[in-house]
């Protein structure tokens, strides 16, 4: 027999039944939940219905859920509803705001249960919870990946003072089958499927940005919730498909500033269907240009030490967006306004700051 | 059928028979080469014999090699031989210096051929060559790992201007079975074995340090060779088992400065036998304390723009070591001297700078 749980690992995984909400943005009946039933049925769902609010969304029986359509969002937020996107899955962030739980898991409705290499169904949520409950290691790279996983540890040369790690704020999961490609790559490689199961979880180092995909994503709402704003996309906006990217860039800059960790890797979900690359190209078009300026902006962004809460960091970031990105496009002035509105709305719905009730 | 080679990938892997040397430090007969014969026999070996030079090292028949013992090193380098460690596998870096090839692969003599999950022997060298011939992505993280691998690419949100990547200078391979743990971890977890095959290669982001292990390591000698100095360890020195770590910290800082990439992950070798943790603890003892100051030093190290060659960078780094680490221990003044000697010796043996003959 080999061994031996990591001296650092936490096991077995708690279910966190009363501490986690699953947020699902959708425009259709949620048949996909049938496949997730064994893993999701103990949790509360927050369904954010996009598009026509008069349409009735069917949810399979036995699930515990609340559902918000556009009318509900407008009623709850009033004029501040302007910060929530319409006709775009970016609307999901409304669910983060109305949740009262410590943890959020968000998943797209075209994502199914994937199988690990042994053929076993992957309980994605359990792995996300593991990721969130174990520390991250943002300040130094561990070559055997997550040192807190069973069968792994810190390797020779890893400074001992850094082995406590940092609290994990985000767990970014991946996708088998249809990879999360942009429209140009979809167009160039229409047949490419992700078949590589990489059995790893790792911390994205401090100071490094990454493309955060919202398809299969969990986070600690108390630690980072107010930064998880998915921006202005869809109806009436010049851009789409950058909602999660925007949230990821802001979140990473703030996590780095506050000493929080971001993990990526396991768990995989099965992404069933590629979206239309032509439609995607239209949505992404401006973003392809803009991101060339956005990335250097976020790479250079520095937050003052005085910003010690996520809200303070986010408001500061909105000021920098306004000051430095308005020249890219007037859209960014509107987005900076929306960032402020988002925080105002967040604080209104979550008056007791970020402390658990 | 899915698909399809990456639009960025380079295949099939060239053998680079005339462009790569394998460097092996050893104190014993090289029986371990029998297992590597199918993969190594086309390459030239540089064997650096450590310890008693009168001992005869047996090399299995059919291998093309040159062997240097301590007498040879002293003869070739004269007084500059002082920079090459004795009674420590750090002596291997002499082999990097006398090589005239573009690429180096170095491996420990207790490392054997590992098997992939399908049971197939892993050609570690071929994977290293793939890693070195494909670009790296140090400035932005790709969540599907190496975007140049077959079946992978850059994900949505990855800036297009960064997809050319950076030249790869280092390929850091991993180890199945005995993990590369420090003495305290060995003592605490004597039975731990690495059984997790992580099917990934990734770039260590710019600005992030990592613990570079010399057990299974390849690099582009022309791009980074002079930074691969394994320091002063072993006989007459207060420390051991930090040779590769030292080289890794220096190399990473210089790669970051020069815009070069460092990859880690595949290939795995099978590490057969754990070294004695009590002996290791004695060797590592001071390093455990020192690294707490060394890591912040290297994390903060900045090289001036005027340093445009590896040699210039390394000499500059030696000055910073002398100025800032002497207070940690007088050893670092000696090490700073040795860093300068190393570069002098390197340039003496490699007068035509780093351009290929």
XYZ file of C-alpha atoms in Angstrom:
714
model
C 0.000 0.000 0.000
C 1.256 3.424 -0.656
C -0.338 6.059 1.475
C -1.768 8.435 3.191
C -3.769 11.576 3.176
C -1.887 14.831 2.915
C -0.996 16.236 6.266
C -2.768 19.338 4.997
C -5.901 17.859 3.422
C -9.431 18.154 4.717
C -11.591 15.080 4.398
C -14.233 13.795 4.022
C -15.883 16.516 1.998
C -18.717 18.215 3.869
C -21.827 18.648 1.760
C -22.420 22.247 2.853
C -26.108 21.674 2.111
C -27.229 24.761 3.946
C -24.342 26.922 2.855
C -24.406 26.662 -0.928
C -26.777 27.852 -3.647
C -26.670 26.657 -7.238
C -27.282 29.506 -9.679
C -28.566 28.635 -13.159
C -29.285 31.183 -15.871
C -31.687 29.851 -18.474
C -34.248 30.529 -21.181
C -35.662 27.012 -21.355
C -37.035 24.101 -19.366
C -34.425 22.687 -17.050
C -34.477 19.081 -18.230
C -30.722 18.949 -17.828
C -31.263 18.815 -14.067
C -32.485 15.220 -14.327
C -28.940 14.082 -14.935
C -27.668 16.126 -12.015
C -30.351 14.941 -9.608
C -28.113 12.670 -7.504
C -25.706 15.530 -6.951
C -27.926 18.614 -6.861
C -31.153 17.532 -5.198
C -29.951 18.369 -1.690
C -29.168 21.925 -2.652
C -31.227 25.022 -3.168
C -31.348 26.339 -6.739
C -31.583 29.965 -7.775
C -32.856 30.066 -11.343
C -32.415 33.316 -13.219
C -34.791 33.270 -16.157
C -33.525 35.313 -19.066
C -35.605 36.744 -21.935
C -39.391 36.813 -22.120
C -40.692 36.776 -18.536
C -44.084 35.474 -19.585
C -42.574 32.176 -20.644
C -42.932 29.423 -18.068
C -39.768 27.511 -17.252
C -40.340 23.925 -16.178
C -38.179 22.592 -13.389
C -38.126 18.840 -12.788
C -40.022 17.772 -9.686
C -38.294 17.395 -6.371
C -35.897 20.272 -6.663
C -35.958 23.082 -4.156
C -35.707 26.355 -6.038
C -36.558 30.003 -6.363
C -36.925 31.527 -9.830
C -36.483 35.124 -10.871
C -37.532 36.480 -14.247
C -36.945 39.978 -15.574
C -40.048 41.334 -13.891
C -38.809 40.053 -10.546
C -35.379 41.570 -11.077
C -36.922 44.925 -11.969
C -39.210 44.759 -8.954
C -36.453 43.872 -6.516
C -33.782 46.236 -7.786
C -35.892 49.087 -9.165
C -33.783 51.475 -11.245
C -30.670 49.601 -10.144
C -31.858 46.682 -12.287
C -30.056 48.484 -15.086
C -26.835 46.810 -13.980
C -28.230 43.331 -14.696
C -27.842 42.207 -18.318
C -30.852 41.123 -20.351
C -30.874 38.476 -23.096
C -27.489 37.248 -22.011
C -26.480 34.665 -19.455
C -24.599 37.454 -17.686
C -27.915 37.903 -15.879
C -26.840 35.023 -13.663
C -25.007 37.396 -11.347
C -28.370 38.566 -10.060
C -28.535 35.148 -8.438
C -25.276 35.760 -6.599
C -26.735 38.942 -5.203
C -29.997 37.509 -3.892
C -28.393 34.424 -2.410
C -27.858 34.457 1.312
C -25.454 31.523 1.328
C -21.719 31.424 1.830
C -20.965 29.505 -1.363
C -22.232 29.718 -4.935
C -21.986 27.161 -7.694
C -23.063 28.292 -11.134
C -23.517 26.036 -14.137
C -24.845 26.408 -17.662
C -27.923 24.449 -18.680
C -26.085 22.712 -21.518
C -23.587 21.129 -19.146
C -23.982 17.505 -18.177
C -22.320 15.061 -15.823
C -18.911 14.014 -17.159
C -17.173 10.720 -16.512
C -13.700 10.301 -15.079
C -11.212 8.005 -16.859
C -12.496 5.019 -14.866
C -15.994 5.642 -16.234
C -17.419 6.947 -12.980
C -19.781 9.932 -12.939
C -18.007 13.026 -11.686
C -19.643 14.817 -8.789
C -18.529 18.253 -9.900
C -20.020 20.027 -6.943
C -18.180 17.847 -4.436
C -14.874 18.631 -6.113
C -15.643 22.356 -6.123
C -16.379 22.188 -2.415
C -13.072 20.403 -1.849
C -11.307 23.090 -3.833
C -12.957 25.885 -1.882
C -12.336 24.324 1.521
C -8.639 23.692 0.903
C -6.249 26.631 0.852
C -4.614 27.977 -2.283
C -0.942 28.609 -2.935
C -0.800 31.852 -4.927
C 2.679 33.075 -4.029
C 4.833 30.102 -5.072
C 4.239 27.353 -7.617
C 4.009 23.734 -6.461
C 5.113 21.377 -9.225
C 2.946 18.511 -7.909
C -0.083 20.802 -8.253
C -2.482 21.158 -5.320
C -0.373 20.202 -2.291
C -3.486 19.713 -0.175
C -4.833 16.864 -2.275
C -4.596 13.310 -1.067
C -1.328 11.720 -2.187
C 0.358 15.062 -2.816
C 2.219 17.616 -0.785
C 4.630 20.502 -1.085
C 7.801 19.514 -2.917
C 11.396 20.085 -1.845
C 12.279 23.754 -2.037
C 8.812 25.031 -1.194
C 9.259 27.604 1.589
C 7.786 26.345 4.832
C 6.388 29.730 5.791
C 4.105 29.611 2.752
C 2.602 26.180 3.440
C -0.372 27.528 5.344
C -1.586 28.808 1.996
C -4.257 31.435 1.425
C -8.059 31.155 1.656
C -9.547 29.955 -1.616
C -12.129 32.314 -3.053
C -12.742 30.790 -6.498
C -12.850 27.279 -7.952
C -12.820 27.289 -11.751
C -13.848 23.969 -13.257
C -13.242 22.732 -16.794
C -15.141 21.053 -19.600
C -14.834 17.830 -21.530
C -16.167 17.496 -25.064
C -16.856 21.037 -26.352
C -14.019 23.278 -25.235
C -14.657 26.895 -24.380
C -13.200 28.412 -27.542
C -13.754 31.838 -29.018
C -15.522 32.246 -32.341
C -12.342 32.405 -34.487
C -11.015 29.170 -32.964
C -14.440 27.514 -33.307
C -14.472 28.499 -36.962
C -10.954 27.197 -37.572
C -11.306 23.959 -35.597
C -14.967 22.959 -35.823
C -14.299 19.329 -34.925
C -12.031 19.800 -31.956
C -13.215 18.162 -28.755
C -11.522 18.208 -25.394
C -10.807 14.582 -24.588
C -7.933 15.110 -22.195
C -8.799 14.520 -18.564
C -6.098 16.318 -16.604
C -6.223 15.032 -13.049
C -5.094 18.239 -11.392
C -6.215 21.222 -9.403
C -3.870 24.169 -9.176
C -3.680 27.702 -7.935
C -3.344 30.442 -10.515
C -0.338 32.375 -9.257
C -0.595 35.857 -7.851
C -0.132 38.473 -10.548
C -1.298 36.190 -13.353
C -4.609 36.722 -15.147
C -6.668 33.893 -16.615
C -9.763 33.534 -18.771
C -12.474 32.659 -16.253
C -15.332 30.727 -17.791
C -18.721 30.922 -16.083
C -19.938 27.545 -17.299
C -18.760 25.531 -14.281
C -17.701 27.882 -11.549
C -17.862 28.021 -7.762
C -16.877 30.709 -5.353
C -17.002 31.821 -1.764
C -19.608 34.561 -1.782
C -18.481 35.948 1.533
C -14.902 36.263 0.410
C -15.359 37.548 -3.140
C -19.064 37.779 -4.030
C -19.256 41.526 -4.801
C -16.492 41.170 -7.416
C -18.436 38.539 -9.354
C -20.281 41.042 -11.491
C -20.808 39.755 -15.027
C -21.002 43.208 -16.591
C -23.283 44.649 -19.241
C -23.840 42.219 -22.097
C -26.579 41.255 -24.491
C -29.616 43.419 -25.172
C -28.650 47.010 -25.968
C -24.929 46.394 -25.425
C -22.192 46.299 -28.048
C -20.687 43.038 -26.784
C -21.392 39.551 -25.500
C -19.456 36.503 -24.275
C -17.120 38.628 -22.212
C -19.283 38.603 -19.090
C -17.385 35.875 -17.289
C -14.061 37.169 -18.602
C -14.775 40.590 -17.148
C -15.743 39.051 -13.818
C -12.592 36.918 -13.901
C -10.231 39.800 -14.534
C -11.785 41.945 -11.797
C -11.952 39.020 -9.396
C -8.344 38.002 -9.953
C -6.997 41.498 -9.425
C -8.993 41.796 -6.204
C -8.069 38.310 -4.974
C -4.412 39.142 -5.552
C -4.801 42.366 -3.626
C -6.639 40.760 -0.713
C -4.435 37.669 -0.498
C -7.100 35.229 -1.691
C -6.580 32.217 -3.924
C -8.087 31.163 -7.260
C -7.998 27.508 -8.253
C -8.521 25.935 -11.650
C -8.637 22.398 -13.003
C -10.938 19.695 -11.657
C -13.881 19.187 -11.762
C -14.894 18.579 -15.358
C -18.429 18.792 -16.649
C -19.583 17.499 -20.051
C -20.271 20.440 -22.319
C -22.779 19.082 -24.780
C -23.194 21.527 -27.614
C -21.066 24.167 -29.258
C -22.801 27.491 -29.662
C -23.045 28.944 -33.156
C -19.635 30.398 -34.088
C -21.189 32.963 -36.433
C -23.463 34.302 -33.712
C -20.525 34.189 -31.344
C -18.315 36.133 -33.719
C -20.872 38.915 -33.841
C -21.025 39.015 -30.025
C -17.266 38.806 -29.549
C -16.240 41.055 -32.405
C -15.515 44.209 -30.421
C -14.151 42.254 -27.492
C -11.453 40.731 -29.679
C -10.056 44.213 -30.176
C -10.860 45.573 -26.748
C -9.252 42.779 -24.795
C -5.889 43.735 -26.246
C -6.153 46.909 -24.165
C -8.115 45.416 -21.277
C -5.494 42.813 -20.433
C -2.634 45.312 -20.049
C -5.015 47.487 -18.018
C -5.812 44.679 -15.584
C -2.209 43.464 -15.519
C -1.113 46.929 -14.434
C -4.026 47.631 -12.083
C -2.923 48.385 -8.536
C -5.304 48.806 -5.648
C -4.419 51.044 -2.724
C -3.745 49.429 0.633
C -6.663 51.331 2.080
C -9.018 49.088 0.098
C -9.597 46.220 2.487
C -13.047 44.976 1.492
C -14.177 43.566 -1.832
C -16.608 46.440 -2.200
C -13.910 49.064 -1.679
C -11.670 47.280 -4.161
C -14.448 47.046 -6.708
C -15.403 50.707 -6.457
C -11.745 51.652 -6.830
C -11.493 49.417 -9.889
C -14.600 51.078 -11.369
C -12.827 54.434 -11.041
C -9.789 53.119 -12.870
C -12.041 51.645 -15.568
C -13.698 55.027 -16.009
C -10.400 56.919 -16.064
C -8.414 54.596 -18.282
C -10.816 52.629 -20.490
C -13.192 55.387 -21.618
C -10.746 56.087 -24.422
C -11.132 52.509 -25.650
C -14.890 52.964 -26.079
C -17.706 54.974 -24.444
C -19.113 51.573 -23.427
C -16.605 51.477 -20.571
C -17.994 54.628 -18.990
C -21.391 52.946 -18.975
C -19.802 49.814 -17.556
C -18.038 51.805 -14.819
C -21.416 53.284 -13.853
C -22.934 49.826 -13.794
C -20.112 48.557 -11.582
C -21.017 51.194 -9.007
C -24.724 50.423 -9.323
C -23.958 46.726 -8.840
C -22.168 47.399 -5.559
C -24.978 49.675 -4.367
C -27.520 46.995 -5.190
C -25.371 44.309 -3.558
C -25.094 46.291 -0.349
C -28.814 47.013 -0.357
C -29.653 43.310 -0.585
C -26.832 42.304 1.740
C -26.856 44.971 4.423
C -24.926 42.980 7.028
C -21.764 43.221 4.910
C -20.079 39.909 4.262
C -20.345 38.297 7.668
C -22.342 35.103 7.805
C -25.746 35.424 9.393
C -13.648 11.224 -34.831
C -12.742 14.279 -32.921
C -9.550 15.837 -34.032
C -6.980 17.426 -34.947
C -3.613 18.872 -34.361
C -3.449 22.303 -32.811
C -3.085 25.027 -35.340
C -0.052 25.961 -33.283
C 1.521 22.562 -32.640
C 4.769 21.295 -34.096
C 4.847 17.648 -35.073
C 6.238 15.070 -35.493
C 8.909 15.481 -32.857
C 12.370 15.786 -34.358
C 14.939 13.638 -32.598
C 17.570 16.392 -32.458
C 20.200 13.654 -32.375
C 23.048 16.000 -33.166
C 21.749 18.860 -31.095
C 21.236 17.362 -27.661
C 23.545 15.995 -24.955
C 22.392 13.936 -22.006
C 24.222 14.918 -18.819
C 24.412 12.353 -16.007
C 26.132 12.950 -12.679
C 27.087 9.716 -10.967
C 29.271 7.877 -8.476
C 28.449 4.357 -9.678
C 28.174 2.081 -12.682
C 25.492 3.255 -15.038
C 23.399 0.092 -15.179
C 20.288 2.232 -15.192
C 21.061 3.111 -18.803
C 20.022 -0.379 -19.924
C 16.415 0.532 -19.363
C 16.817 3.790 -21.253
C 18.623 2.200 -24.202
C 15.757 2.457 -26.701
C 15.420 6.150 -25.977
C 18.980 7.273 -25.247
C 21.213 5.240 -27.521
C 21.072 7.710 -30.377
C 22.324 10.521 -28.177
C 25.683 11.547 -26.857
C 26.129 11.246 -23.091
C 28.224 13.502 -20.900
C 28.937 11.657 -17.667
C 30.191 13.726 -14.767
C 31.787 11.363 -12.287
C 31.556 12.629 -8.745
C 33.754 11.580 -5.807
C 36.908 9.440 -6.031
C 38.339 9.926 -9.516
C 40.292 6.673 -9.352
C 37.103 4.661 -9.312
C 36.139 3.257 -12.702
C 32.544 3.852 -13.771
C 31.154 1.184 -16.072
C 28.932 2.339 -18.887
C 26.864 -0.269 -20.724
C 28.163 -1.071 -24.189
C 26.908 0.737 -27.233
C 26.492 4.155 -25.712
C 28.382 7.096 -27.099
C 29.801 9.080 -24.196
C 32.514 11.235 -22.737
C 33.262 11.004 -19.017
C 34.803 13.637 -16.770
C 36.055 12.919 -13.271
C 37.384 15.434 -10.776
C 40.881 15.306 -12.226
C 39.494 16.173 -15.655
C 37.474 19.046 -14.269
C 40.514 20.420 -12.460
C 42.644 20.056 -15.580
C 40.132 21.742 -17.869
C 39.123 24.596 -15.589
C 42.306 25.115 -13.560
C 41.657 27.378 -10.575
C 38.163 28.073 -11.901
C 37.286 24.461 -11.016
C 36.507 25.888 -7.585
C 33.045 26.787 -8.836
C 32.173 23.141 -9.513
C 30.830 21.283 -6.479
C 32.459 18.073 -5.275
C 30.721 15.126 -3.597
C 27.360 16.467 -4.678
C 25.364 15.927 -7.833
C 25.580 19.698 -8.333
C 28.763 18.804 -10.225
C 26.507 17.990 -13.149
C 26.548 21.574 -14.311
C 30.132 21.024 -15.483
C 28.546 18.900 -18.181
C 26.390 21.814 -19.333
C 29.521 23.876 -19.703
C 31.563 21.433 -21.775
C 28.679 20.495 -24.030
C 28.673 22.093 -27.432
C 25.058 21.221 -28.188
C 21.975 23.391 -28.306
C 19.936 21.273 -25.888
C 20.714 19.508 -22.627
C 18.775 16.771 -20.903
C 19.922 15.850 -17.414
C 18.696 12.870 -15.432
C 19.618 11.200 -12.148
C 20.939 7.660 -12.206
C 18.151 6.407 -9.944
C 15.481 7.411 -12.442
C 13.893 4.774 -14.630
C 11.403 4.648 -17.469
C 7.882 5.313 -16.200
C 4.682 4.011 -17.748
C 1.748 6.112 -18.856
C -1.775 5.160 -17.707
C -2.172 2.874 -20.718
C 0.910 0.930 -19.600
C 3.169 2.222 -22.349
C 6.778 3.169 -21.644
C 7.179 6.929 -21.559
C 9.842 8.362 -23.831
C 10.724 11.202 -21.495
C 13.266 12.727 -23.821
C 10.819 12.964 -26.701
C 8.341 14.828 -24.506
C 11.048 17.214 -23.309
C 11.968 17.942 -26.918
C 8.311 18.624 -27.705
C 8.140 20.968 -24.742
C 11.274 22.837 -25.771
C 10.262 23.147 -29.429
C 6.795 24.520 -28.672
C 6.466 28.063 -27.363
C 5.529 28.919 -23.801
C 2.781 31.238 -22.568
C 4.262 33.088 -19.599
C 2.173 36.265 -19.654
C -1.364 34.863 -19.457
C -2.686 31.580 -18.070
C -4.391 29.115 -20.404
C -6.904 27.003 -18.510
C -6.583 24.061 -20.931
C -2.849 24.004 -20.171
C -0.347 23.929 -23.051
C -2.302 25.419 -25.975
C 0.225 24.033 -28.461
C -0.492 20.400 -27.611
C -2.534 18.250 -29.916
C -6.229 18.493 -29.074
C -5.816 21.750 -27.164
C -5.719 25.423 -27.988
C -6.122 28.842 -26.455
C -9.474 29.245 -24.738
C -12.008 32.035 -25.154
C -10.714 35.245 -23.653
C -7.044 34.562 -24.366
C -5.691 37.718 -26.031
C -4.822 37.046 -29.662
C -1.684 39.163 -29.571
C -0.197 36.762 -27.013
C -0.808 33.561 -28.977
C 2.603 33.566 -30.625
C 3.956 32.702 -27.194
C 7.559 33.006 -26.051
C 10.558 30.758 -26.766
C 10.762 27.899 -24.279
C 14.042 27.752 -22.403
C 13.325 25.089 -19.779
C 11.296 21.874 -19.628
C 10.859 20.598 -16.077
C 9.698 16.984 -15.909
C 8.109 15.201 -12.956
C 8.435 11.907 -11.118
C 6.170 8.987 -10.382
C 6.706 6.773 -7.337
C 9.114 8.636 -5.004
C 8.139 12.312 -4.986
C 10.778 14.982 -4.630
C 10.090 15.863 -0.999
C 12.311 17.635 1.494
C 13.606 15.822 4.562
C 10.851 16.992 6.945
C 8.131 15.817 4.556
C 9.980 12.531 3.958
C 10.146 11.994 7.706
C 6.466 12.791 8.201
C 5.178 10.807 5.228
C 7.599 7.938 4.687
C 5.144 5.864 2.699
C 3.863 8.491 0.327
C 4.260 7.683 -3.341
C 3.260 9.804 -6.287
C 0.717 7.742 -8.192
C -1.078 10.550 -9.939
C -0.308 10.870 -13.616
C -1.311 14.398 -14.547
C -1.548 14.576 -18.318
C -0.497 18.197 -18.657
C 2.299 20.506 -19.615
C 2.035 24.101 -18.580
C 3.981 27.317 -18.513
C 4.950 28.702 -15.132
C 3.696 32.272 -15.322
C 5.994 35.241 -15.480
C 6.787 36.567 -12.027
C 6.179 33.227 -10.303
C 8.998 31.161 -8.806
C 8.955 27.386 -8.615
C 11.072 24.646 -7.066
C 13.093 23.332 -10.015
C 14.199 19.735 -9.528
C 17.292 18.582 -11.438
C 16.248 14.928 -11.590
C 14.489 15.087 -14.947
C 15.233 18.400 -16.589
C 15.856 19.684 -20.093
C 16.805 23.114 -21.327
C 17.926 25.103 -24.299
C 21.588 25.700 -23.632
C 21.799 28.519 -26.135
C 18.891 30.370 -24.602
C 19.598 29.888 -20.899
C 22.703 27.683 -20.377
C 24.857 30.137 -18.403
C 22.088 30.535 -15.803
C 22.016 26.791 -15.084
C 24.689 26.946 -12.432
C 24.051 24.459 -9.626
C 25.953 26.456 -7.016
C 28.338 25.351 -4.288
C 27.121 22.233 -2.520
C 28.569 19.156 -0.899
C 32.210 18.854 0.145
C 33.344 21.840 2.196
C 30.000 23.639 1.899
C 27.403 24.209 4.601
C 24.494 23.022 2.483
C 23.262 20.429 0.029
C 20.117 19.611 -1.935
C 19.590 23.230 -2.906
C 21.698 23.057 -6.076
C 18.810 22.675 -8.475
C 16.654 25.054 -6.434
C 19.308 27.738 -6.711
C 19.595 27.169 -10.447
C 15.816 27.292 -10.753
C 15.415 30.582 -8.932
C 18.180 32.264 -10.923
C 16.942 30.771 -14.189
C 13.350 31.820 -13.633
C 14.247 35.405 -12.787
C 16.406 35.606 -15.905
C 13.835 33.906 -18.149
C 11.223 36.378 -16.930
C 13.555 39.269 -17.669
C 14.486 38.008 -21.132
C 10.969 36.970 -22.146
C 11.676 33.231 -22.147
C 9.333 30.484 -21.036
C 9.613 27.712 -18.442
C 7.395 24.653 -18.741
C 6.584 22.016 -16.163
C 4.557 18.809 -16.128
C 5.084 15.936 -18.535
C 7.218 13.869 -18.937
C 7.312 11.620 -15.894
C 10.203 9.353 -15.005
C 10.051 6.585 -12.381
C 12.022 7.652 -9.344
C 13.064 4.390 -7.779
C 14.466 5.052 -4.359
C 14.011 7.675 -1.685
C 17.248 9.100 -0.373
C 17.882 8.863 3.374
C 15.786 11.534 5.107
C 18.241 11.825 8.011
C 21.146 12.491 5.673
C 18.923 14.859 3.736
C 17.931 16.747 6.851
C 21.590 17.390 7.635
C 22.175 18.682 4.103
C 19.016 20.781 3.993
C 19.118 22.083 7.536
C 20.488 25.548 6.833
C 18.600 25.815 3.585
C 15.300 25.446 5.390
C 16.046 28.695 7.202
C 17.843 30.436 4.386
C 15.159 29.874 1.770
C 12.766 31.977 3.818
C 14.970 34.945 2.922
C 16.074 33.720 -0.490
C 12.564 33.486 -1.886
C 11.639 37.107 -1.085
C 15.029 38.111 -2.494
C 14.386 36.372 -5.807
C 10.750 37.485 -5.895
C 11.896 41.088 -5.617
C 14.928 40.786 -7.886
C 14.819 43.188 -10.823
C 17.341 43.145 -13.633
C 18.183 46.343 -15.504
C 17.080 46.645 -19.122
C 20.714 46.949 -20.133
C 21.176 43.249 -19.302
C 20.315 41.573 -22.581
C 22.354 38.363 -22.443
C 22.135 35.536 -19.935
C 25.707 36.234 -18.858
C 25.002 39.890 -18.182
C 21.887 38.960 -16.236
C 23.770 36.360 -14.231
C 26.630 38.680 -13.324
C 24.101 41.314 -12.257
C 22.315 38.722 -10.131
C 25.628 37.740 -8.519
C 26.094 41.382 -7.494
C 22.661 41.462 -5.910
C 23.389 38.175 -4.123
C 26.594 39.662 -2.742
C 24.931 42.905 -1.702
C 21.758 41.496 -0.200
C 22.400 37.941 0.947
C 25.777 38.309 2.676
C 23.845 39.254 5.801
C 22.036 35.920 5.683
C 25.334 34.013 5.846
C 28.944 34.514 4.696
C 28.335 31.511 2.413
C 26.524 33.802 0.004
C 29.591 35.949 -0.550
C 31.461 32.785 -1.526
C 28.557 31.788 -3.732
C 28.501 35.199 -5.412
C 32.209 34.773 -6.182
C 31.533 31.318 -7.572
C 28.741 32.692 -9.776
C 31.229 35.058 -11.369
C 33.824 32.304 -11.749
C 31.195 30.091 -13.358
C 30.444 32.713 -16.008
C 34.146 33.271 -16.647
C 34.659 29.550 -17.070
C 31.573 29.266 -19.256
C 32.795 32.023 -21.559
C 36.259 30.483 -21.709
C 34.874 27.142 -22.837
C 32.233 28.739 -25.039
C 34.028 31.659 -26.649
C 31.611 32.116 -29.537
C 28.912 33.262 -27.103
C 25.623 31.507 -27.461
C 25.285 31.322 -31.221
C 25.143 27.855 -32.692
C 28.277 26.714 -34.457
